[in-house]
Short mmCIF file of C-alpha atoms in Angstrom, two decimals:
data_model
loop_
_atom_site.label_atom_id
_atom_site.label_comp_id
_atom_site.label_asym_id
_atom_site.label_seq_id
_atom_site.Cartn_x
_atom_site.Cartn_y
_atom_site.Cartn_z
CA UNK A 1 18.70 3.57 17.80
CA UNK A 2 15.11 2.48 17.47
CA UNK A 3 13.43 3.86 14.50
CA UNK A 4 9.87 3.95 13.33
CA UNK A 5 7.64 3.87 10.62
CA UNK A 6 4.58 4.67 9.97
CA UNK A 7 1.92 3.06 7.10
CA UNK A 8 0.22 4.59 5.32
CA UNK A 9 1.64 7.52 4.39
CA UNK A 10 -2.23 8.82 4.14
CA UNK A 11 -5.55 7.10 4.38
CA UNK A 12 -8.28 8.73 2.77
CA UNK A 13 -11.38 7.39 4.04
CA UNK A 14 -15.13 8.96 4.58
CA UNK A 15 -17.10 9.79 7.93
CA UNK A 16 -18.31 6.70 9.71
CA UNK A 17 -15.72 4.45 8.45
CA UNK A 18 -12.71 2.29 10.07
CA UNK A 19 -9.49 3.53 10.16
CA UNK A 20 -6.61 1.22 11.05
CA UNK A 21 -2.90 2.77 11.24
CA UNK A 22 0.60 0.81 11.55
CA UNK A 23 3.40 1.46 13.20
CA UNK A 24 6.29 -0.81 12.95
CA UNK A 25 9.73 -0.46 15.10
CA UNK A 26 12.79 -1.41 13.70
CA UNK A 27 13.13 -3.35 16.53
CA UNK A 28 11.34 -4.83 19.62
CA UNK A 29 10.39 -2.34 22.39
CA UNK A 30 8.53 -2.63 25.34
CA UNK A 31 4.63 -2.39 25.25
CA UNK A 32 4.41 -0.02 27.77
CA UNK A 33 6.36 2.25 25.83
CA UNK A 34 4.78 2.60 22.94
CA UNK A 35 2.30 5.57 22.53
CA UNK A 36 -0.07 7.70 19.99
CA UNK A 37 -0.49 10.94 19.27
CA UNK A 38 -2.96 13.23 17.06
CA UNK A 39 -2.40 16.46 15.59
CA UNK A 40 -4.88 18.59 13.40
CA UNK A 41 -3.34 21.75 11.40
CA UNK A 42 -2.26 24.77 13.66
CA UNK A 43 -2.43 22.91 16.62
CA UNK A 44 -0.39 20.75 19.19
CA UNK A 45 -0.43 17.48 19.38
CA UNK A 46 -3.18 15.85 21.64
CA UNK A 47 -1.84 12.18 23.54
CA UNK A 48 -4.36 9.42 22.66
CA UNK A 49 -3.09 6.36 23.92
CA UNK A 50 -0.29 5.49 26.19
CA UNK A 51 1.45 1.83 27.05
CA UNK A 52 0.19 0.51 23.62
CA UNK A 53 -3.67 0.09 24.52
CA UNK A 54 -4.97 2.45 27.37
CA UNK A 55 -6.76 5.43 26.10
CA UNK A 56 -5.80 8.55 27.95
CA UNK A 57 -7.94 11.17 30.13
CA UNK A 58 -10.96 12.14 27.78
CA UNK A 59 -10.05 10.00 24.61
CA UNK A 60 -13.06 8.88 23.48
CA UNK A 61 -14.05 4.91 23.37
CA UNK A 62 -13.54 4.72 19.52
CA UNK A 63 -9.97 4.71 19.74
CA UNK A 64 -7.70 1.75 20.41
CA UNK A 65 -4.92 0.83 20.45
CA UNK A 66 -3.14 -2.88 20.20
CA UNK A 67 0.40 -4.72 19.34
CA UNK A 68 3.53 -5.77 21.19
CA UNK A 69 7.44 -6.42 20.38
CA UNK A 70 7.86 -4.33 16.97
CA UNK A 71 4.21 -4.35 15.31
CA UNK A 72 1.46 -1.55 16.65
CA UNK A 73 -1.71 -0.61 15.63
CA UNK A 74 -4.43 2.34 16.61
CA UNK A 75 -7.46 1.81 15.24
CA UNK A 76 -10.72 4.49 15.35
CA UNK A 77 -13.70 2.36 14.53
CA UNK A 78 -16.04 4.99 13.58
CA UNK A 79 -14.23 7.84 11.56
CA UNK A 80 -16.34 11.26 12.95
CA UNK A 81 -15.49 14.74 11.12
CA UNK A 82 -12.92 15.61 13.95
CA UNK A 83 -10.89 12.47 13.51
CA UNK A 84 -9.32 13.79 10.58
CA UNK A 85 -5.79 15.07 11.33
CA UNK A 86 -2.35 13.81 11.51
CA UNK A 87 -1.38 10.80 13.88
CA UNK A 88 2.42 10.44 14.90
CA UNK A 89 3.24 6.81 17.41
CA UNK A 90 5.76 7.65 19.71
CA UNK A 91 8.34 5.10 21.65
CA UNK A 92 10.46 5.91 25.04
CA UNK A 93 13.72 4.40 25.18
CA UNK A 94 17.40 4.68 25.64
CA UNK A 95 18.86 6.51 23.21
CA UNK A 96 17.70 8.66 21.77
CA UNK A 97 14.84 8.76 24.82
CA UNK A 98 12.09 9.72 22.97
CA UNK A 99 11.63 9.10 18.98
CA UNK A 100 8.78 9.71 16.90
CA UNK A 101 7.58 8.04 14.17
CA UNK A 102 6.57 10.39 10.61
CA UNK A 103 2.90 10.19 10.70
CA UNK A 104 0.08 8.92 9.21
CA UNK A 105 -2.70 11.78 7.30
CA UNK A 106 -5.77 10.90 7.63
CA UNK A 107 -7.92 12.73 5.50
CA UNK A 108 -11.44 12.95 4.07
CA UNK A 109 -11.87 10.82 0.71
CA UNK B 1 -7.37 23.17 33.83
CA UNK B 2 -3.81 22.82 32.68
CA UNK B 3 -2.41 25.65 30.29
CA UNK B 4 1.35 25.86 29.34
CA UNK B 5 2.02 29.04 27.17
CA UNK B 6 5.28 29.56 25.67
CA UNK B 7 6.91 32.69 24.40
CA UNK B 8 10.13 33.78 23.24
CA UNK B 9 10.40 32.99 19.51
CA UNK B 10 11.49 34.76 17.17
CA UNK B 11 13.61 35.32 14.03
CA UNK B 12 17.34 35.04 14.30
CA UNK B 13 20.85 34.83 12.16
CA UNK B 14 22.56 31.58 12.47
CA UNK B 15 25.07 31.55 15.58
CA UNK B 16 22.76 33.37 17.43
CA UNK B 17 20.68 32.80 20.57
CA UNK B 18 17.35 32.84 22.17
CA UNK B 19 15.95 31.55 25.62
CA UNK B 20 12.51 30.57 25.40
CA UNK B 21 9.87 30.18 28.30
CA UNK B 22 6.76 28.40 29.23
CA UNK B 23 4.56 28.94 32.14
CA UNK B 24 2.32 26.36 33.54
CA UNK B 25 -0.60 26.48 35.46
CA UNK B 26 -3.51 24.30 36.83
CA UNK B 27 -1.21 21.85 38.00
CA UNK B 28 1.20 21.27 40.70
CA UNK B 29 4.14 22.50 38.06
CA UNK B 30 6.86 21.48 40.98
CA UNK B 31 5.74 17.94 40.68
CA UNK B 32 5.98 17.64 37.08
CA UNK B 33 8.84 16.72 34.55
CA UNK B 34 8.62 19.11 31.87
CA UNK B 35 9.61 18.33 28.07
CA UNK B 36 10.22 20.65 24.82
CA UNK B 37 9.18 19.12 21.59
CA UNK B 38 9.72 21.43 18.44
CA UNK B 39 8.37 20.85 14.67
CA UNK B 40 9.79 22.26 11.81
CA UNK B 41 7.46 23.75 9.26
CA UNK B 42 5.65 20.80 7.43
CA UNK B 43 7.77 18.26 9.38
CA UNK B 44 7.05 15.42 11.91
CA UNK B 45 7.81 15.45 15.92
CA UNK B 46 11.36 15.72 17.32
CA UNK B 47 11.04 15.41 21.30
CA UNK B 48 14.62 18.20 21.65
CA UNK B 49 14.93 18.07 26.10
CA UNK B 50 13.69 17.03 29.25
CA UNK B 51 13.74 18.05 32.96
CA UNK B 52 12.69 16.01 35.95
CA UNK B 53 10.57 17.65 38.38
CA UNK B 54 13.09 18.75 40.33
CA UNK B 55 15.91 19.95 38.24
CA UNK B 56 17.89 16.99 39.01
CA UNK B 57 17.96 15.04 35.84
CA UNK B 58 17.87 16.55 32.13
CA UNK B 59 18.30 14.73 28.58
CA UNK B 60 19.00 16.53 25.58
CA UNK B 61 18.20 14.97 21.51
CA UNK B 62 21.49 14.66 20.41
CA UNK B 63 20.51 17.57 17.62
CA UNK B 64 20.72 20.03 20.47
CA UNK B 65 23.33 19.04 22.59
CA UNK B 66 26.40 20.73 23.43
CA UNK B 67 24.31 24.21 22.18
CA UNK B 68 20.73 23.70 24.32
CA UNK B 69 20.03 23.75 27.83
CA UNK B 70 17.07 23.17 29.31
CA UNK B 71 16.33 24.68 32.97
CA UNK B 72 13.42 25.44 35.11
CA UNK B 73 11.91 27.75 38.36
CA UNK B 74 9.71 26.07 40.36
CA UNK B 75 8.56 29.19 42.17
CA UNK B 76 7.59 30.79 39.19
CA UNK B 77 6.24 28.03 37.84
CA UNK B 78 8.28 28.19 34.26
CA UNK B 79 10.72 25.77 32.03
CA UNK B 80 13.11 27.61 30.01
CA UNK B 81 14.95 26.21 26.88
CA UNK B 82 18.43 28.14 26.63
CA UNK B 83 19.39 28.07 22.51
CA UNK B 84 23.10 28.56 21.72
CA UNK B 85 24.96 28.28 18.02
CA UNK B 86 21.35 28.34 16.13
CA UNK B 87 21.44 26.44 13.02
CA UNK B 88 18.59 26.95 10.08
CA UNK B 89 17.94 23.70 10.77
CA UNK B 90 16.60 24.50 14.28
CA UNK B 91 14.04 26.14 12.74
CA UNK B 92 10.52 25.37 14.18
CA UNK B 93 7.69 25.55 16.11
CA UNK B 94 8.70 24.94 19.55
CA UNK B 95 6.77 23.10 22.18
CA UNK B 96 6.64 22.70 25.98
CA UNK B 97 4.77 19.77 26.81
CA UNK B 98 3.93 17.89 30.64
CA UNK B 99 5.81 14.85 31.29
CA UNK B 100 3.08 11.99 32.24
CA UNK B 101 5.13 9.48 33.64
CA UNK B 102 4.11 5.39 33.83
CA UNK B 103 4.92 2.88 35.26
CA UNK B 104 6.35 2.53 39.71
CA UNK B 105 10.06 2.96 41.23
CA UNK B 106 10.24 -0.91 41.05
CA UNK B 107 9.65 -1.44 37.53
CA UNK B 108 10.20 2.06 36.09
CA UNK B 109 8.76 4.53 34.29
CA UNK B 110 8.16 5.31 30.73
CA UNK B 111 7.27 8.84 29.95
CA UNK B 112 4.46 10.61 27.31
CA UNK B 113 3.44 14.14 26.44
CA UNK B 114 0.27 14.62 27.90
CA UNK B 115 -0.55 18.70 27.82
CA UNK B 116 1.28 20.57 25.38
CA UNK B 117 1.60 24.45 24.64
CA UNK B 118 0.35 26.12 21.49
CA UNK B 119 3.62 26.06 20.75
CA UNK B 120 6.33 29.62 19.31
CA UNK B 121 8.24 29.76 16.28
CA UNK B 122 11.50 30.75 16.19
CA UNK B 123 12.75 30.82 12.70
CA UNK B 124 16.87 30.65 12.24
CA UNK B 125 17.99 33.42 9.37
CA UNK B 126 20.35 34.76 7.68
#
């Protein structure tokens, strides 16, 4: 079973600044598996970017995201007020299919 | 534009059961695998089943199997998620989400969450 982790636990960081978040795989998976989510409090999760580095529909051009075999990394260049919220990586596999990793807060310093 | 709005939660004693629903529109729904993703309170993601478009194929988390079962009606454009022996720890918000799938039938696929409900709570109680 492929686990993941997440670092940091939480980034504080102001408005206008870079954010970079890990996620590491406790072992290697396949680039186009490996995918991003974001989450802000009392809603659903929003997809961000799928098969490592392409953003999905409507994602805006500040977010990226980069890595292959068990090291990943999104990265928004240019923290806005709406950025701030919780970001979870997510891997498809075997078993079990789908895992998350914990999350990464990203909140206002 | 596409809306998936689940329904069904609720409170209920350990043991018990509860089916919930989501109904999708603004997208062919009959085309579509269809996922359920649930969050307990304060927690991180667990993805809990999967359906392919058809019916044909469906995965459960290994949490939920043997007790969930997930189903869907293409003509009325709705994914159920059939909960059996409840547990407190199957307390959460529960999500329906779109299956986005990537990749071609030589290489294969890999699958994401790409619209998801606003999500129900069903809380597990004694």
């Amino acid at each position: 079973e492929i686990v993941l982790t997440q670092s940091p636990g939480t980034l504080s960081l102001s408005p206008g600044e870079r954010a970079t978040l890990s996620c590491r795989a406790s072992q290697s998976v396949s680039s186009s598996s490996l995918g991003w989510y974001q989450q802000k409090p009392g809603q659903a999760p929003r997809l961000l970017i799928y098969g490592a580095s392409s953003r999905a529909t409507g994602i805006p051009d500040r977010f990226s995201g980069s890595g292959s075999g068990t090291d990943f990394t999104l990265t928004i260049s240019r923290l806005e007020p709406e950025d701030f919220a919780v970001y979870y990586c997510q891997q498809y596999g075997s078993s079990p299919r789908f895992t998350f990793g914990p999350g990464t807060k990203v909140d206002i310093k | 534009q596409v809306q998936l709005v689940e329904s069904g939660g609720g409170v209920v004693r350990p043991g018990g059961s509860l089916r919930l629903s989501c109904v999708a529109s603004g997208f062919t729904f009959s085309t579509y695998g269809m996922h359920w993703v649930r969050q307990a309170p304060g927690k991180g993601l667990e993805w809990v089943a999967f359906i392919q478009y058809d019916g044909s194929d469906k995965y459960n988390a290994d949490s939920v199997k043997g007790r969930f079962t997930i189903s869907r009606d293409n003509s009325r454009n709705t994914v159920y998620l059939q909960m059996n022996s409840l547990r407190a720890e199957d307390t959460a918000v529960y999500y329906c989400a779109k299956d986005l799938p990537i990749g071609d039938y030589w290489s294969g696929y890999t699958h994401y969450f790409d619209f998801w409900g606003q999500g129900t709570l069903v809380t597990v109680s004694s």
